[in-house]
PDB file of C-alpha atoms and ligand atoms in Angstrom:
ATOM      1  CA  MET A   1     -38.477  -8.293  -7.771  1.00 85.00           C
ATOM      2  CA  GLN A   2     -36.470 -10.528 -10.135  1.00 88.00           C
ATOM      3  CA  SER A   3     -37.312 -14.208  -9.453  1.00 96.00           C
ATOM      4  CA  PHE A   4     -34.802 -17.042  -9.672  1.00 98.00           C
ATOM      5  CA  GLU A   5     -37.354 -19.621  -8.527  1.00 98.00           C
ATOM      6  CA  GLY A   6     -36.358 -23.037  -9.883  1.00 98.00           C
ATOM      7  CA  LYS A   7     -32.782 -21.938 -10.651  1.00 98.00           C
ATOM      8  CA  VAL A   8     -29.596 -23.284  -9.105  1.00 98.00           C
ATOM      9  CA  ALA A   9     -26.583 -21.021  -8.594  1.00 99.00           C
ATOM     10  CA  VAL A  10     -22.999 -21.823  -7.660  1.00 99.00           C
ATOM     11  CA  VAL A  11     -21.125 -18.958  -5.987  1.00 99.00           C
ATOM     12  CA  THR A  12     -17.422 -19.383  -5.283  1.00 99.00           C
ATOM     13  CA  GLY A  13     -15.927 -17.290  -2.493  1.00 98.00           C
ATOM     14  CA  GLY A  14     -19.460 -17.173  -1.114  1.00 98.00           C
ATOM     15  CA  GLY A  15     -18.318 -17.249   2.493  1.00 98.00           C
ATOM     16  CA  ARG A  16     -17.681 -13.542   2.920  1.00 97.00           C
ATOM     17  CA  GLY A  17     -17.636 -10.131   1.302  1.00 98.00           C
ATOM     18  CA  ILE A  18     -18.876  -9.774  -2.263  1.00 98.00           C
ATOM     19  CA  GLY A  19     -19.545 -13.509  -2.694  1.00 98.00           C
ATOM     20  CA  GLY A  20     -21.578 -13.654   0.519  1.00 98.00           C
ATOM     21  CA  SER A  21     -23.729 -10.797  -0.748  1.00 98.00           C
ATOM     22  CA  ILE A  22     -24.160 -12.489  -4.152  1.00 99.00           C
ATOM     23  CA  ALA A  23     -25.203 -15.803  -2.572  1.00 99.00           C
ATOM     24  CA  LYS A  24     -27.736 -14.053  -0.342  1.00 98.00           C
ATOM     25  CA  ALA A  25     -29.122 -11.874  -3.146  1.00 98.00           C
ATOM     26  CA  LEU A  26     -29.739 -14.891  -5.395  1.00 98.00           C
ATOM     27  CA  ALA A  27     -31.270 -16.945  -2.551  1.00 98.00           C
ATOM     28  CA  ALA A  28     -33.532 -14.049  -1.546  1.00 98.00           C
ATOM     29  CA  ARG A  29     -34.935 -14.161  -5.076  1.00 98.00           C
ATOM     30  CA  GLY A  30     -35.719 -17.877  -4.957  1.00 98.00           C
ATOM     31  CA  ALA A  31     -32.533 -19.574  -6.207  1.00 98.00           C
ATOM     32  CA  LYS A  32     -30.994 -22.627  -4.584  1.00 98.00           C
ATOM     33  CA  VAL A  33     -27.365 -21.732  -3.894  1.00 99.00           C
ATOM     34  CA  ALA A  34     -24.215 -23.836  -3.615  1.00 99.00           C
ATOM     35  CA  VAL A  35     -21.958 -21.693  -1.436  1.00 99.00           C
ATOM     36  CA  VAL A  36     -18.288 -22.499  -2.047  1.00 99.00           C
ATOM     37  CA  SER A  37     -15.300 -21.216  -0.099  1.00 98.00           C
ATOM     38  CA  ARG A  38     -11.991 -22.372   1.356  1.00 98.00           C
ATOM     39  CA  SER A  39     -13.125 -22.963   4.910  1.00 98.00           C
ATOM     40  CA  GLU A  40     -16.167 -24.836   6.160  1.00 98.00           C
ATOM     41  CA  ALA A  41     -16.687 -22.165   8.820  1.00 98.00           C
ATOM     42  CA  SER A  42     -16.974 -19.446   6.202  1.00 98.00           C
ATOM     43  CA  CYS A  43     -19.239 -21.062   3.572  1.00 98.00           C
ATOM     44  CA  GLY A  44     -21.152 -22.823   6.365  1.00 98.00           C
ATOM     45  CA  LYS A  45     -21.956 -19.479   7.980  1.00 98.00           C
ATOM     46  CA  THR A  46     -23.354 -18.002   4.759  1.00 98.00           C
ATOM     47  CA  ALA A  47     -25.355 -21.176   4.055  1.00 98.00           C
ATOM     48  CA  ASP A  48     -26.722 -21.182   7.639  1.00 98.00           C
ATOM     49  CA  GLU A  49     -27.766 -17.536   7.345  1.00 98.00           C
ATOM     50  CA  ILE A  50     -29.543 -18.225   4.062  1.00 98.00           C
ATOM     51  CA  ASN A  51     -31.233 -21.385   5.357  1.00 98.00           C
ATOM     52  CA  ALA A  52     -32.433 -19.546   8.467  1.00 98.00           C
ATOM     53  CA  GLU A  53     -34.466 -17.289   6.185  1.00 98.00           C
ATOM     54  CA  PHE A  54     -35.126 -19.645   3.270  1.00 98.00           C
ATOM     55  CA  PRO A  55     -35.017 -23.228   4.590  1.00 98.00           C
ATOM     56  CA  GLY A  56     -33.184 -25.646   2.304  1.00 98.00           C
ATOM     57  CA  ALA A  57     -32.075 -22.911  -0.114  1.00 98.00           C
ATOM     58  CA  ALA A  58     -28.330 -23.268   0.462  1.00 98.00           C
ATOM     59  CA  LYS A  59     -25.624 -25.855   0.954  1.00 98.00           C
ATOM     60  CA  ALA A  60     -21.984 -25.204   1.853  1.00 98.00           C
ATOM     61  CA  TYR A  61     -19.038 -26.797   0.031  1.00 99.00           C
ATOM     62  CA  ALA A  62     -15.557 -26.175   1.425  1.00 98.00           C
ATOM     63  CA  LEU A  63     -12.720 -26.591  -1.058  1.00 98.00           C
ATOM     64  CA  ASP A  64      -9.866 -24.848  -2.827  1.00 98.00           C
ATOM     65  CA  VAL A  65     -11.044 -23.684  -6.278  1.00 99.00           C
ATOM     66  CA  ALA A  66      -7.453 -24.075  -7.519  1.00 99.00           C
ATOM     67  CA  ASP A  67      -7.700 -27.851  -6.975  1.00 98.00           C
ATOM     68  CA  HIS A  68      -8.857 -29.202 -10.336  1.00 98.00           C
ATOM     69  CA  ASP A  69      -9.916 -32.642  -9.070  1.00 98.00           C
ATOM     70  CA  ALA A  70     -11.769 -31.238  -6.055  1.00 98.00           C
ATOM     71  CA  VAL A  71     -13.703 -28.842  -8.309  1.00 99.00           C
ATOM     72  CA  ALA A  72     -14.513 -31.661 -10.769  1.00 98.00           C
ATOM     73  CA  ALA A  73     -15.944 -33.631  -7.821  1.00 98.00           C
ATOM     74  CA  LEU A  74     -17.875 -30.512  -6.733  1.00 98.00           C
ATOM     75  CA  GLY A  75     -19.499 -30.411 -10.179  1.00 98.00           C
ATOM     76  CA  LYS A  76     -20.881 -33.920  -9.713  1.00 98.00           C
ATOM     77  CA  GLU A  77     -21.907 -33.288  -6.092  1.00 98.00           C
ATOM     78  CA  VAL A  78     -23.847 -30.081  -6.820  1.00 98.00           C
ATOM     79  CA  VAL A  79     -25.731 -31.700  -9.697  1.00 98.00           C
ATOM     80  CA  ALA A  80     -26.548 -34.701  -7.464  1.00 98.00           C
ATOM     81  CA  ASP A  81     -27.713 -32.353  -4.676  1.00 98.00           C
ATOM     82  CA  PHE A  82     -29.709 -29.845  -6.723  1.00 98.00           C
ATOM     83  CA  GLY A  83     -30.425 -31.566 -10.051  1.00 98.00           C
ATOM     84  CA  GLY A  84     -28.570 -29.099 -12.303  1.00 98.00           C
ATOM     85  CA  VAL A  85     -26.936 -25.674 -12.496  1.00 98.00           C
ATOM     86  CA  ASN A  86     -28.202 -22.473 -14.157  1.00 98.00           C
ATOM     87  CA  ILE A  87     -25.872 -19.765 -12.825  1.00 99.00           C
ATOM     88  CA  LEU A  88     -22.140 -19.968 -12.102  1.00 99.00           C
ATOM     89  CA  VAL A  89     -20.501 -17.029 -10.356  1.00 99.00           C
ATOM     90  CA  ASN A  90     -16.694 -17.169 -10.182  1.00 99.00           C
ATOM     91  CA  ASN A  91     -15.951 -14.795  -7.340  1.00 98.00           C
ATOM     92  CA  ALA A  92     -13.274 -16.540  -5.238  1.00 98.00           C
ATOM     93  CA  GLY A  93     -10.160 -14.416  -5.288  1.00 98.00           C
ATOM     94  CA  VAL A  94      -7.056 -13.511  -3.323  1.00 98.00           C
ATOM     95  CA  THR A  95      -4.311 -10.889  -3.334  1.00 97.00           C
ATOM     96  CA  ARG A  96      -0.600 -11.312  -2.530  1.00 97.00           C
ATOM     97  CA  ASP A  97       0.544  -7.749  -3.186  1.00 96.00           C
ATOM     98  CA  GLY A  98       4.137  -6.624  -3.592  1.00 97.00           C
ATOM     99  CA  LEU A  99       6.384  -4.856  -6.054  1.00 98.00           C
ATOM    100  CA  LEU A 100       7.915  -7.180  -8.669  1.00 98.00           C
ATOM    101  CA  MET A 101      11.377  -6.714  -7.126  1.00 98.00           C
ATOM    102  CA  ARG A 102      10.109  -8.463  -4.015  1.00 97.00           C
ATOM    103  CA  MET A 103       7.320 -10.687  -5.383  1.00 98.00           C
ATOM    104  CA  LYS A 104       7.986 -14.381  -4.813  1.00 98.00           C
ATOM    105  CA  GLU A 105       7.075 -17.117  -7.264  1.00 98.00           C
ATOM    106  CA  GLU A 106       4.660 -18.470  -4.665  1.00 98.00           C
ATOM    107  CA  ASP A 107       2.826 -15.101  -4.558  1.00 98.00           C
ATOM    108  CA  TRP A 108       2.441 -15.224  -8.328  1.00 98.00           C
ATOM    109  CA  MET A 109       1.279 -18.849  -8.408  1.00 98.00           C
ATOM    110  CA  THR A 110      -1.231 -18.563  -5.542  1.00 98.00           C
ATOM    111  CA  VAL A 111      -2.964 -15.592  -7.140  1.00 99.00           C
ATOM    112  CA  LEU A 112      -2.993 -17.021 -10.680  1.00 99.00           C
ATOM    113  CA  ASP A 113      -4.080 -20.468  -9.447  1.00 99.00           C
ATOM    114  CA  THR A 114      -6.963 -19.099  -7.395  1.00 99.00           C
ATOM    115  CA  ASN A 115      -8.234 -16.192  -9.475  1.00 98.00           C
ATOM    116  CA  LEU A 116      -7.701 -17.585 -12.977  1.00 99.00           C
ATOM    117  CA  LYS A 117      -7.229 -21.356 -12.877  1.00 99.00           C
ATOM    118  CA  GLY A 118     -10.059 -21.502 -10.324  1.00 99.00           C
ATOM    119  CA  ALA A 119     -12.458 -20.158 -12.957  1.00 99.00           C
ATOM    120  CA  PHE A 120     -11.131 -22.592 -15.578  1.00 99.00           C
ATOM    121  CA  ASN A 121     -11.729 -25.426 -13.100  1.00 99.00           C
ATOM    122  CA  THR A 122     -15.328 -24.447 -12.338  1.00 99.00           C
ATOM    123  CA  VAL A 123     -16.280 -23.773 -15.954  1.00 99.00           C
ATOM    124  CA  LYS A 124     -14.909 -27.222 -16.879  1.00 98.00           C
ATOM    125  CA  ALA A 125     -16.797 -28.807 -13.973  1.00 98.00           C
ATOM    126  CA  PHE A 126     -20.151 -27.102 -14.655  1.00 98.00           C
ATOM    127  CA  MET A 127     -20.058 -26.695 -18.445  1.00 98.00           C
ATOM    128  CA  ARG A 128     -22.275 -29.690 -19.249  1.00 98.00           C
ATOM    129  CA  PRO A 129     -25.108 -28.890 -16.812  1.00 98.00           C
ATOM    130  CA  LEU A 130     -24.948 -25.215 -17.848  1.00 98.00           C
ATOM    131  CA  MET A 131     -25.254 -26.138 -21.526  1.00 98.00           C
ATOM    132  CA  LYS A 132     -28.255 -28.325 -20.677  1.00 98.00           C
ATOM    133  CA  ALA A 133     -29.969 -25.546 -18.703  1.00 98.00           C
ATOM    134  CA  GLU A 134     -32.093 -22.912 -20.386  1.00 92.00           C
ATOM    135  CA  ASP A 135     -30.507 -19.439 -20.639  1.00 93.00           C
ATOM    136  CA  ALA A 136     -27.610 -20.265 -18.345  1.00 98.00           C
ATOM    137  CA  ARG A 137     -25.211 -17.632 -17.058  1.00 98.00           C
ATOM    138  CA  ILE A 138     -21.532 -17.500 -16.178  1.00 99.00           C
ATOM    139  CA  ILE A 139     -20.494 -14.359 -14.311  1.00 99.00           C
ATOM    140  CA  ASN A 140     -16.831 -13.817 -13.484  1.00 99.00           C
ATOM    141  CA  ILE A 141     -15.793 -11.274 -10.878  1.00 99.00           C
ATOM    142  CA  ALA A 142     -12.692  -9.608 -12.321  1.00 99.00           C
ATOM    143  CA  SER A 143     -11.397  -6.186 -11.181  1.00 98.00           C
ATOM    144  CA  VAL A 144     -10.622  -2.729 -12.512  1.00 98.00           C
ATOM    145  CA  ILE A 145      -6.999  -3.688 -11.802  1.00 98.00           C
ATOM    146  CA  GLY A 146      -7.287  -6.181 -14.677  1.00 98.00           C
ATOM    147  CA  LEU A 147      -8.162  -3.228 -16.942  1.00 98.00           C
ATOM    148  CA  ILE A 148      -5.708  -0.562 -15.794  1.00 97.00           C
ATOM    149  CA  GLY A 149      -2.972  -2.421 -13.849  1.00 97.00           C
ATOM    150  CA  ASN A 150      -1.515  -1.355 -10.521  1.00 95.00           C
ATOM    151  CA  ALA A 151       2.003  -1.054  -9.127  1.00 95.00           C
ATOM    152  CA  GLY A 152       2.385  -3.784  -6.513  1.00 96.00           C
ATOM    153  CA  GLN A 153      -0.322  -5.992  -8.014  1.00 97.00           C
ATOM    154  CA  ALA A 154       1.274  -7.492 -11.143  1.00 98.00           C
ATOM    155  CA  ASN A 155       0.101 -10.971 -10.159  1.00 98.00           C
ATOM    156  CA  TYR A 156      -3.445  -9.826  -9.353  1.00 98.00           C
ATOM    157  CA  ALA A 157      -3.692  -7.641 -12.489  1.00 98.00           C
ATOM    158  CA  ALA A 158      -2.489 -10.517 -14.674  1.00 99.00           C
ATOM    159  CA  SER A 159      -5.013 -12.903 -13.090  1.00 99.00           C
ATOM    160  CA  LYS A 160      -7.918 -10.498 -13.594  1.00 99.00           C
ATOM    161  CA  ALA A 161      -6.902  -9.484 -17.144  1.00 99.00           C
ATOM    162  CA  GLY A 162      -6.614 -13.214 -17.857  1.00 99.00           C
ATOM    163  CA  LEU A 163     -10.062 -13.763 -16.400  1.00 99.00           C
ATOM    164  CA  ILE A 164     -11.452 -11.117 -18.765  1.00 99.00           C
ATOM    165  CA  GLY A 165      -9.875 -12.821 -21.802  1.00 99.00           C
ATOM    166  CA  PHE A 166     -11.111 -16.167 -20.517  1.00 99.00           C
ATOM    167  CA  SER A 167     -14.658 -14.766 -20.125  1.00 99.00           C
ATOM    168  CA  LYS A 168     -14.733 -13.527 -23.728  1.00 99.00           C
ATOM    169  CA  SER A 169     -13.524 -16.876 -25.050  1.00 99.00           C
ATOM    170  CA  VAL A 170     -16.058 -18.801 -22.957  1.00 99.00           C
ATOM    171  CA  ALA A 171     -18.759 -16.400 -24.195  1.00 98.00           C
ATOM    172  CA  ARG A 172     -17.835 -17.208 -27.800  1.00 98.00           C
ATOM    173  CA  GLU A 173     -17.590 -20.974 -27.216  1.00 98.00           C
ATOM    174  CA  LEU A 174     -20.906 -21.295 -25.384  1.00 98.00           C
ATOM    175  CA  ALA A 175     -23.017 -18.721 -27.237  1.00 98.00           C
ATOM    176  CA  GLY A 176     -24.441 -21.440 -29.483  1.00 98.00           C
ATOM    177  CA  LYS A 177     -25.935 -23.066 -26.380  1.00 97.00           C
ATOM    178  CA  LYS A 178     -27.361 -19.710 -25.203  1.00 97.00           C
ATOM    179  CA  VAL A 179     -25.027 -19.660 -22.216  1.00 98.00           C
ATOM    180  CA  THR A 180     -23.847 -16.086 -21.666  1.00 98.00           C
ATOM    181  CA  CYS A 181     -20.565 -15.245 -19.969  1.00 99.00           C
ATOM    182  CA  ASN A 182     -19.720 -11.780 -18.704  1.00 99.00           C
ATOM    183  CA  ALA A 183     -17.187 -10.243 -16.345  1.00 99.00           C
ATOM    184  CA  ILE A 184     -17.809  -7.625 -13.705  1.00 99.00           C
ATOM    185  CA  ALA A 185     -14.898  -5.333 -12.856  1.00 99.00           C
ATOM    186  CA  PRO A 186     -15.472  -3.934  -9.366  1.00 98.00           C
ATOM    187  CA  GLY A 187     -13.570  -0.865  -8.262  1.00 98.00           C
ATOM    188  CA  PHE A 188     -12.879  -0.438  -4.534  1.00 97.00           C
ATOM    189  CA  ILE A 189     -15.562  -2.317  -2.582  1.00 98.00           C
ATOM    190  CA  ARG A 190     -15.602  -2.351   1.235  1.00 96.00           C
ATOM    191  CA  THR A 191     -14.723  -5.948   2.313  1.00 96.00           C
ATOM    192  CA  ASP A 192     -12.069  -7.836   4.345  1.00 92.00           C
ATOM    193  CA  MET A 193      -9.843  -7.705   1.232  1.00 91.00           C
ATOM    194  CA  THR A 194      -9.829  -3.912   1.093  1.00 92.00           C
ATOM    195  CA  ASP A 195      -9.974  -3.365   4.882  1.00 92.00           C
ATOM    196  CA  ALA A 196      -6.455  -4.813   4.928  1.00 90.00           C
ATOM    197  CA  LEU A 197      -5.095  -1.770   3.014  1.00 90.00           C
ATOM    198  CA  SER A 198      -3.454   1.096   4.911  1.00 91.00           C
ATOM    199  CA  ASP A 199      -5.292   4.390   5.450  1.00 94.00           C
ATOM    200  CA  ASP A 200      -2.816   6.119   3.112  1.00 93.00           C
ATOM    201  CA  VAL A 201      -3.564   3.696   0.295  1.00 91.00           C
ATOM    202  CA  LYS A 202      -7.320   4.028   0.905  1.00 94.00           C
ATOM    203  CA  ALA A 203      -7.097   7.827   0.779  1.00 95.00           C
ATOM    204  CA  ALA A 204      -5.109   7.671  -2.474  1.00 93.00           C
ATOM    205  CA  ILE A 205      -7.715   5.369  -4.049  1.00 94.00           C
ATOM    206  CA  LEU A 206     -10.594   7.550  -2.856  1.00 96.00           C
ATOM    207  CA  GLY A 207      -9.017  10.508  -4.642  1.00 96.00           C
ATOM    208  CA  LYS A 208      -9.328   8.603  -7.934  1.00 96.00           C
ATOM    209  CA  ILE A 209     -13.063   7.802  -7.607  1.00 98.00           C
ATOM    210  CA  PRO A 210     -15.221  10.430  -9.351  1.00 98.00           C
ATOM    211  CA  LEU A 211     -18.315   9.480  -7.317  1.00 98.00           C
ATOM    212  CA  GLY A 212     -16.260  10.218  -4.188  1.00 97.00           C
ATOM    213  CA  GLU A 213     -17.006   7.087  -2.160  1.00 97.00           C
ATOM    214  CA  PHE A 214     -16.087   3.424  -1.909  1.00 97.00           C
ATOM    215  CA  GLY A 215     -18.554   0.833  -3.194  1.00 98.00           C
ATOM    216  CA  GLU A 216     -20.581  -1.592  -1.085  1.00 98.00           C
ATOM    217  CA  VAL A 217     -20.958  -5.343  -1.688  1.00 98.00           C
ATOM    218  CA  GLU A 218     -24.567  -4.793  -2.797  1.00 98.00           C
ATOM    219  CA  ASP A 219     -23.333  -2.661  -5.714  1.00 98.00           C
ATOM    220  CA  ILE A 220     -21.783  -5.839  -7.104  1.00 98.00           C
ATOM    221  CA  SER A 221     -24.511  -8.327  -6.113  1.00 98.00           C
ATOM    222  CA  ASP A 222     -27.118  -6.063  -7.752  1.00 98.00           C
ATOM    223  CA  MET A 223     -25.135  -6.262 -11.003  1.00 98.00           C
ATOM    224  CA  VAL A 224     -24.932 -10.062 -10.686  1.00 98.00           C
ATOM    225  CA  VAL A 225     -28.719 -10.225 -10.211  1.00 98.00           C
ATOM    226  CA  TYR A 226     -29.150  -8.125 -13.344  1.00 98.00           C
ATOM    227  CA  LEU A 227     -26.732 -10.206 -15.447  1.00 98.00           C
ATOM    228  CA  ALA A 228     -28.260 -13.467 -14.188  1.00 98.00           C
ATOM    229  CA  GLY A 229     -31.790 -12.361 -15.061  1.00 98.00           C
ATOM    230  CA  PRO A 230     -33.754 -12.296 -18.331  1.00 97.00           C
ATOM    231  CA  ALA A 231     -33.158  -8.559 -18.910  1.00 97.00           C
ATOM    232  CA  ALA A 232     -29.521  -9.393 -19.688  1.00 98.00           C
ATOM    233  CA  ARG A 233     -30.272 -12.204 -22.153  1.00 98.00           C
ATOM    234  CA  TYR A 234     -28.638 -10.324 -25.068  1.00 98.00           C
ATOM    235  CA  ILE A 235     -25.449  -9.344 -23.208  1.00 98.00           C
ATOM    236  CA  THR A 236     -22.427 -11.615 -23.521  1.00 98.00           C
ATOM    237  CA  GLY A 237     -18.648 -11.301 -23.605  1.00 99.00           C
ATOM    238  CA  GLN A 238     -18.742  -7.926 -21.856  1.00 99.00           C
ATOM    239  CA  VAL A 239     -16.848  -6.395 -18.968  1.00 98.00           C
ATOM    240  CA  LEU A 240     -19.042  -4.214 -16.778  1.00 98.00           C
ATOM    241  CA  ALA A 241     -17.090  -1.863 -14.518  1.00 98.00           C
ATOM    242  CA  VAL A 242     -18.846  -1.090 -11.228  1.00 98.00           C
ATOM    243  CA  ASP A 243     -16.327   1.379  -9.903  1.00 98.00           C
ATOM    244  CA  GLY A 244     -17.775   4.813  -9.162  1.00 98.00           C
ATOM    245  CA  GLY A 245     -16.314   6.060 -12.430  1.00 98.00           C
ATOM    246  CA  MET A 246     -12.681   5.102 -11.708  1.00 97.00           C
ATOM    247  CA  THR A 247     -12.001   3.691 -15.173  1.00 97.00           C
ATOM    248  CA  MET A 248     -14.142   5.949 -17.386  1.00 97.00           C
TER     249      MET A 248
HETATM  250  N1  NAP B   1     -13.194  -5.830  -2.524  1.00 94.97           N
HETATM  251  C1  NAP B   1     -12.854  -5.172  -3.614  1.00 94.97           C
HETATM  252  O1  NAP B   1     -12.679  -3.937  -3.614  1.00 94.97           O
HETATM  253  C2  NAP B   1     -12.700  -5.889  -4.912  1.00 94.97           C
HETATM  254  C3  NAP B   1     -12.408  -5.125  -6.049  1.00 94.97           C
HETATM  255  C4  NAP B   1     -12.273  -5.750  -7.275  1.00 94.97           C
HETATM  256  C5  NAP B   1     -12.434  -7.113  -7.366  1.00 94.97           C
HETATM  257  N2  NAP B   1     -12.695  -7.844  -6.249  1.00 94.97           N
HETATM  258  C6  NAP B   1     -12.837  -9.287  -6.407  1.00 94.97           C
HETATM  259  O2  NAP B   1     -14.066  -9.722  -5.859  1.00 94.97           O
HETATM  260  C7  NAP B   1     -13.914 -11.037  -5.349  1.00 94.97           C
HETATM  261  C8  NAP B   1     -14.361 -11.074  -3.898  1.00 94.97           C
HETATM  262  O3  NAP B   1     -13.571 -10.152  -3.166  1.00 94.97           O
HETATM  263  P1  NAP B   1     -13.861  -9.816  -1.619  1.00 94.97           P
HETATM  264  O4  NAP B   1     -13.347  -8.458  -1.401  1.00 94.97           O
HETATM  265  O5  NAP B   1     -15.254 -10.151  -1.276  1.00 94.97           O
HETATM  266  O6  NAP B   1     -12.825 -10.859  -0.938  1.00 94.97           O
HETATM  267  P2  NAP B   1     -12.792 -11.467   0.543  1.00 94.97           P
HETATM  268  O7  NAP B   1     -13.632 -10.678   1.472  1.00 94.97           O
HETATM  269  O8  NAP B   1     -11.344 -11.649   0.831  1.00 94.97           O
HETATM  270  O9  NAP B   1     -13.477 -12.922   0.341  1.00 94.97           O
HETATM  271  C9  NAP B   1     -12.902 -13.826  -0.554  1.00 94.97           C
HETATM  272  C10 NAP B   1     -13.706 -15.104  -0.596  1.00 94.97           C
HETATM  273  O10 NAP B   1     -13.065 -15.985  -1.550  1.00 94.97           O
HETATM  274  C11 NAP B   1     -12.816 -17.221  -0.920  1.00 94.97           C
HETATM  275  N3  NAP B   1     -11.612 -17.842  -1.443  1.00 94.97           N
HETATM  276  C12 NAP B   1     -10.367 -17.304  -1.523  1.00 94.97           C
HETATM  277  N4  NAP B   1      -9.517 -18.193  -2.040  1.00 94.97           N
HETATM  278  C13 NAP B   1     -10.229 -19.309  -2.303  1.00 94.97           C
HETATM  279  C14 NAP B   1      -9.897 -20.580  -2.820  1.00 94.97           C
HETATM  280  N5  NAP B   1      -8.649 -20.873  -3.200  1.00 94.97           N
HETATM  281  N6  NAP B   1     -10.879 -21.506  -2.929  1.00 94.97           N
HETATM  282  C15 NAP B   1     -12.138 -21.223  -2.539  1.00 94.97           C
HETATM  283  N7  NAP B   1     -12.512 -20.045  -2.047  1.00 94.97           N
HETATM  284  C16 NAP B   1     -11.562 -19.097  -1.915  1.00 94.97           C
HETATM  285  C17 NAP B   1     -12.675 -16.911   0.551  1.00 94.97           C
HETATM  286  O11 NAP B   1     -12.907 -18.102   1.301  1.00 94.97           O
HETATM  287  P3  NAP B   1     -12.793 -18.120   2.923  1.00 94.97           P
HETATM  288  O12 NAP B   1     -13.879 -17.235   3.415  1.00 94.97           O
HETATM  289  O13 NAP B   1     -13.006 -19.561   3.267  1.00 94.97           O
HETATM  290  O14 NAP B   1     -11.435 -17.611   3.246  1.00 94.97           O
HETATM  291  C18 NAP B   1     -13.741 -15.828   0.733  1.00 94.97           C
HETATM  292  O15 NAP B   1     -15.002 -16.423   0.939  1.00 94.97           O
HETATM  293  C19 NAP B   1     -12.451 -11.418  -5.537  1.00 94.97           C
HETATM  294  O16 NAP B   1     -12.302 -12.161  -6.730  1.00 94.97           O
HETATM  295  C20 NAP B   1     -11.773 -10.076  -5.675  1.00 94.97           C
HETATM  296  O17 NAP B   1     -10.575 -10.165  -6.419  1.00 94.97           O
HETATM  297  C21 NAP B   1     -12.834  -7.260  -5.017  1.00 94.97           C
END
């Protein structure tokens, strides 16, 4: 099994769903994990579950990734707590779906601030320790919607397409320091986010997935483990779709 012994990972949106699976997968392989989410209850639960199995492997940090100053403070706190950072996973994300005719400015801003500015904030906060670390990794969780768009998700699509462009630019800027930066574009993965969709919408999506089933959170955390490990040392600036063939 891939070992992340001696490595420190920061996982935003680590309280639930895909981020919870990523935090647990990295901790199970020996990493110390800073679990970040909006609510203390949520990141605290993931950290408690990890610590129950791997004592001292996780610490919870509750904050809004859209808050630039709070994330800058997080950068200092995580380095003080764990001594450095090797892996940054930007996974925190939200949806505020609606057709453009009805979409409010607030729906646009919340999604862009969380999904896109949140990643800017964390990269700024952790850039120095990542550049100091050996073979550091930045992994951004985008979406197939950022590649193909979706009616009713203009804000979300823009945030995820922006995250992809951001990832490629970060990859170019940090390549000289051997920090890689890649994006994963999940398709439809079973989580609270997708459970909220109606049965009609789910059935329509299922019809567009060649492999004929929805993905599980482990499909994404397995890809994060791969990208964070040494086998992916020569991969940077890429978008890896994990989507059952939706976007082929
Ligand atoms: N599920 C899918 O099919 C799918 C497909 C493509 C891409 N994605 C992307 O994958 C990521 C995870 O999705 P998911 O389905 O696991 O979502 P989820 O179940 O709704 O969980 C989202 C996590 O992000 C955290 N979060 C949201 N806003 C935040 C903020 N402003 N500051 C800090 N943390 C915040 C939440 O914190 P709390 O727990 O405290 O609320 C939660 O832990 C998202 O970026 C999403 O866009 C998901």
